[in-house]
Short mmCIF file of C-alpha atoms in Angstrom, two decimals:
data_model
loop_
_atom_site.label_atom_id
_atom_site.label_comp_id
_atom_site.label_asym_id
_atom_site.label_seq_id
_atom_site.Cartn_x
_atom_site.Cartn_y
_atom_site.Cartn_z
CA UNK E 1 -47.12 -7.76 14.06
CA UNK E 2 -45.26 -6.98 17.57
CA UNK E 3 -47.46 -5.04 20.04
CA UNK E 4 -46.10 -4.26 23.50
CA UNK E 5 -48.55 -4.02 26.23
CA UNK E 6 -49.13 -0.37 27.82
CA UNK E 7 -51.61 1.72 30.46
CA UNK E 8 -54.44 3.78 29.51
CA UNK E 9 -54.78 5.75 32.67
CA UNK E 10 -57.64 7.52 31.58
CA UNK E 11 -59.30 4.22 31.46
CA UNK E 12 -58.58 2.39 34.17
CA UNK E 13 -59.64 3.22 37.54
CA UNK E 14 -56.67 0.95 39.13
CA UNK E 15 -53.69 2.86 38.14
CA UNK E 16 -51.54 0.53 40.63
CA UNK E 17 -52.33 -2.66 39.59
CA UNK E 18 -52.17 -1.06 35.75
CA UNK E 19 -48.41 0.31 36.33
CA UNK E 20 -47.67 -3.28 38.57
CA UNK E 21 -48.55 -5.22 35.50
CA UNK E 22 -47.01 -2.73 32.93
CA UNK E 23 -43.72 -2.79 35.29
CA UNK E 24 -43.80 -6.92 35.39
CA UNK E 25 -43.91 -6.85 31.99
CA UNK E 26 -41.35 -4.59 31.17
CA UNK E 27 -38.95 -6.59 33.30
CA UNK E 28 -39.75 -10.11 31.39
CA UNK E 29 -41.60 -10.88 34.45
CA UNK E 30 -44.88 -12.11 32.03
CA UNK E 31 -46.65 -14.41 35.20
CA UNK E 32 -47.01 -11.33 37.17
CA UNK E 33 -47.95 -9.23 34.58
CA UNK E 34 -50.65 -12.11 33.56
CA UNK E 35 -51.47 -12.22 36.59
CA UNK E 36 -52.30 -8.56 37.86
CA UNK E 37 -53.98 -7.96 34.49
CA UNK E 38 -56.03 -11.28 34.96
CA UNK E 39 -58.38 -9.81 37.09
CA UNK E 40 -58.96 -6.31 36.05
CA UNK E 41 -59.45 -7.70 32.18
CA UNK E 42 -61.97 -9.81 33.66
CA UNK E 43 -63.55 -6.68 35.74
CA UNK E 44 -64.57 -5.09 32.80
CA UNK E 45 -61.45 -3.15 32.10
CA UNK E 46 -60.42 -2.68 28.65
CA UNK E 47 -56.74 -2.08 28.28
CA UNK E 48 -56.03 -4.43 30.42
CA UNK E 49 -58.25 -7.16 28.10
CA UNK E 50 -56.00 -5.74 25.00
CA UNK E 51 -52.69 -6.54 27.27
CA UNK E 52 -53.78 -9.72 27.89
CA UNK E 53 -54.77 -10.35 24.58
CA UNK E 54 -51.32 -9.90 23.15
CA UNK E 55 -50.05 -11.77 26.05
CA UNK E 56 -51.96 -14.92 24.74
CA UNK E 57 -51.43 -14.54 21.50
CA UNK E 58 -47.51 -14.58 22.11
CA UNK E 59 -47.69 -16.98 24.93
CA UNK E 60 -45.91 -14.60 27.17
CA UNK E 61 -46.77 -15.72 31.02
CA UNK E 62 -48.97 -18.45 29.58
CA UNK E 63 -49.23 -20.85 26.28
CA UNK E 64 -49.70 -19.66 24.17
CA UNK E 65 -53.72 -19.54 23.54
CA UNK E 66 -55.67 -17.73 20.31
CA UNK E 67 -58.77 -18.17 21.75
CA UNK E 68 -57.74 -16.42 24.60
CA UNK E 69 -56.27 -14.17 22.83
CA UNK E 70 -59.25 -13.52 20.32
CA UNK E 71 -61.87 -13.01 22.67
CA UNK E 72 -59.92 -10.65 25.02
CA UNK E 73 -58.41 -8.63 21.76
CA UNK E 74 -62.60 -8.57 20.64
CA UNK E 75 -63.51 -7.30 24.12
CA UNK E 76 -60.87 -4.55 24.32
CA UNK E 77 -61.44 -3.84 20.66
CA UNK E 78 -65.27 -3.09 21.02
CA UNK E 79 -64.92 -1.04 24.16
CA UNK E 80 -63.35 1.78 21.69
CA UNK E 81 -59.77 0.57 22.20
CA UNK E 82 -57.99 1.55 18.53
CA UNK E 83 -54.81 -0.54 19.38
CA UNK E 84 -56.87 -3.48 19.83
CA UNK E 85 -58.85 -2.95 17.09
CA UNK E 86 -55.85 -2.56 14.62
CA UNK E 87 -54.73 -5.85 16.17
CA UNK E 88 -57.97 -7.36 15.97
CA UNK E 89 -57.72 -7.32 12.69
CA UNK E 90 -54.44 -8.89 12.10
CA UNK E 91 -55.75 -12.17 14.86
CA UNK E 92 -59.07 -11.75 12.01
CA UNK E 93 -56.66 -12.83 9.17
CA UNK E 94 -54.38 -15.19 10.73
CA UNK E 95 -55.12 -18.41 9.31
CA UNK E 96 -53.03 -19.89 12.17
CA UNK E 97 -56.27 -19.03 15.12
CA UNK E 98 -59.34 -19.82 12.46
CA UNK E 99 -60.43 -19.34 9.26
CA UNK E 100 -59.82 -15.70 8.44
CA UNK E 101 -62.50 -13.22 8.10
CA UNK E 102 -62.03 -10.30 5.57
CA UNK E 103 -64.96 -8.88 6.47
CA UNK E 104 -65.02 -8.61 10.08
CA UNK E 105 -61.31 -7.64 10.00
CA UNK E 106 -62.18 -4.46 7.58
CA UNK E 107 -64.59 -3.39 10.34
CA UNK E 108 -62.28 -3.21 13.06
CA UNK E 109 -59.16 -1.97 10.98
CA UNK E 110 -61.91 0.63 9.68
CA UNK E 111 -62.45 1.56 13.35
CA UNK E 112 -59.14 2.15 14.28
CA UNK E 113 -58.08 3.71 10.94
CA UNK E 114 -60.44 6.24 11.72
CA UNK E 115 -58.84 7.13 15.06
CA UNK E 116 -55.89 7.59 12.62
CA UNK E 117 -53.97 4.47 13.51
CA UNK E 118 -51.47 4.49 9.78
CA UNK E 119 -51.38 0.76 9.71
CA UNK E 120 -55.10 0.27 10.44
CA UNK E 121 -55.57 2.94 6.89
CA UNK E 122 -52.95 0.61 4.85
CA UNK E 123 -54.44 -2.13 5.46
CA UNK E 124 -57.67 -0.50 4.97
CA UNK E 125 -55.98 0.27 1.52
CA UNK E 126 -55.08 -3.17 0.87
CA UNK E 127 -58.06 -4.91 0.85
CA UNK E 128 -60.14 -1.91 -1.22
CA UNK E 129 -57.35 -2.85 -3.97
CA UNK E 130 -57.74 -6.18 -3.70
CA UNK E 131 -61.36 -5.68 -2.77
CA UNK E 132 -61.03 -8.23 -0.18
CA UNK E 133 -63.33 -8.28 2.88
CA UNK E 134 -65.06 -5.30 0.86
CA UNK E 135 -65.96 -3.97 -2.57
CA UNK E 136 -62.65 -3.67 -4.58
CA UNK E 137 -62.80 0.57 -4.70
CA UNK E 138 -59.57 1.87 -5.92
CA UNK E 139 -60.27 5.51 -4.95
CA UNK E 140 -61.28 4.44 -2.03
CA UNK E 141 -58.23 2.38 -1.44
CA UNK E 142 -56.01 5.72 -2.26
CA UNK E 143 -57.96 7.61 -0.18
CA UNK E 144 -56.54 5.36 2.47
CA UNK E 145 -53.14 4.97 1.69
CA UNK E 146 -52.93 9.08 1.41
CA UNK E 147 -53.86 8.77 4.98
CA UNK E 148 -51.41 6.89 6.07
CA UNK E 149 -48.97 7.93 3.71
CA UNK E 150 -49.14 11.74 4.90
CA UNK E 151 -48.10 9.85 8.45
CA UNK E 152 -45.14 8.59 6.39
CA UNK E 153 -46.31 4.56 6.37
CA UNK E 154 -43.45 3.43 3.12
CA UNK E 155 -45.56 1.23 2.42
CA UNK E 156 -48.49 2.92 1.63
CA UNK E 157 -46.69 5.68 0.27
CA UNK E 158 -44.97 3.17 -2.24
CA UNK E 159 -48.65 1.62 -3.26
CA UNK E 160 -50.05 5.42 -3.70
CA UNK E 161 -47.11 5.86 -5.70
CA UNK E 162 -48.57 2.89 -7.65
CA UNK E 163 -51.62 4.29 -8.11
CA UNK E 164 -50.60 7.26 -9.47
CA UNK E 165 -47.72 5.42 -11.98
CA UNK E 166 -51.01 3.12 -13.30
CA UNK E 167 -52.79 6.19 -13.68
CA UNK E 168 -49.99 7.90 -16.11
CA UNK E 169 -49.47 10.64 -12.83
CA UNK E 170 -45.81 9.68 -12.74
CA UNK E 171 -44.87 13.22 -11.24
CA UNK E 172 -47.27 12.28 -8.06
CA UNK E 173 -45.88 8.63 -7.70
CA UNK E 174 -42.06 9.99 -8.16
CA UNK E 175 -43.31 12.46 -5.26
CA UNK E 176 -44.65 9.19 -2.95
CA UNK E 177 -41.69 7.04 -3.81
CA UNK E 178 -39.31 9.91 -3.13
CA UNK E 179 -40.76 10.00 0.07
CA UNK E 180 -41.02 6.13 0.70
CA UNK E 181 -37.44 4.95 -0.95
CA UNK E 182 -35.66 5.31 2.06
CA UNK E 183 -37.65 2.91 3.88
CA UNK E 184 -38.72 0.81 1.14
CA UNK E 185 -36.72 -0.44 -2.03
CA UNK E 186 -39.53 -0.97 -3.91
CA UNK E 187 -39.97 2.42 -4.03
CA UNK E 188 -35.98 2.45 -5.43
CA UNK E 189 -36.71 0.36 -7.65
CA UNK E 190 -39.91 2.09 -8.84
CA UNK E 191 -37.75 5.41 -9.35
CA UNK E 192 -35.06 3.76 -10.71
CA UNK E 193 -37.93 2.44 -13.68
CA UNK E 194 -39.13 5.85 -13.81
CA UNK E 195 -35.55 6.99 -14.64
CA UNK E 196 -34.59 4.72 -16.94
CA UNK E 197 -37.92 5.26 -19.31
CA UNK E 198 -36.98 9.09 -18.15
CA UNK E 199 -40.18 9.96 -16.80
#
């Protein structure tokens, strides 16, 4: 997952330093960004523990460092930033910083899923299909992907399309891979099925 850094004015109460860092970072300049952000992340200030946090976990400015990166994404992430909890969840799974942790992962992608962040309600989908992390739930796991869906995430429009097709609705899941095939050719694929057994 590729998240660039930003600044949450509303947030921060050092708006200078914030567009310094953002400005540093925008250039390639990752040392200065790392190191204006250094000290406000460590002040207390949120965005700039997210920033960080992706900064570690790509080794931009730095080496790259998941523990770093971890406990900077978990401070911004409980101080009600949804970007950082969306990508809280993905450092939760990666079997490349620990052993991954379903459960913990749903809670944060639940958080920021219900600030409306599409991914965040995909993967939220995901693991209620799988029932991974949580109870497998499969209306539950549509209700998800419909939310992210009606933001136009292909993939979750493709998997409600699955839902539907397993459910005999073909007409709703020719609707969500209409609306998905352009980004996503299993959705083609799906339609071209539904064609050719001319449903």
């Amino acid at each position: 997952m590729t998240t660039e850094p930003q600044t949450q004015h509303e947030t921060n109460k050092n708006h200078a330093a914030q567009d310094e860092a953002l400005t540093a970072y925008q250039n390639g300049d990752y040392a200065t960004a790392l190191a204006a952000w250094q000290p406000l992340a460590d002040a207390g200030d949120a965005q700039a523990q997210f920033n960080l946090a992706i900064m570690y976990h790509n080794g931009q400015g730095t080496e790259p460092d998941a523990a770093k990166a971890l406990a900077y994404c978990t401070l911004a992430a409980d101080n009600d930033i949804p970007p950082a909890q969306h990508y809280l969840g993905y450092l939760l799974m990666d079997e490349e910083i620990g052993t991954p942790n379903p459960e913990k992962a749903a809670q944060y992608w639940q958080r920021a899923a219900e600030h409306g962040i599409d991914d965040a309600q995909y993967q939220l989908g995901l693991l209620y299909t799988q029932g991974i992390g949580v109870p497998q739930d499969p209306d539950t796991a549509a209700d998800w992907y419909e939310a992210a869906a009606l933001q136009g995430h292909s993939h979750a429009q493709y998997n409600l399309g699955v839902l539907y097709a397993n459910a005999g609705q073909y007409a709703h899941a020719r609707h969500w891979w209409n609306k998905a095939q352009a980004q996503n050719p299993d959705a083609q694929a799906a339609l071209a099925k539904l064609d050719e057994m001319g449903l």
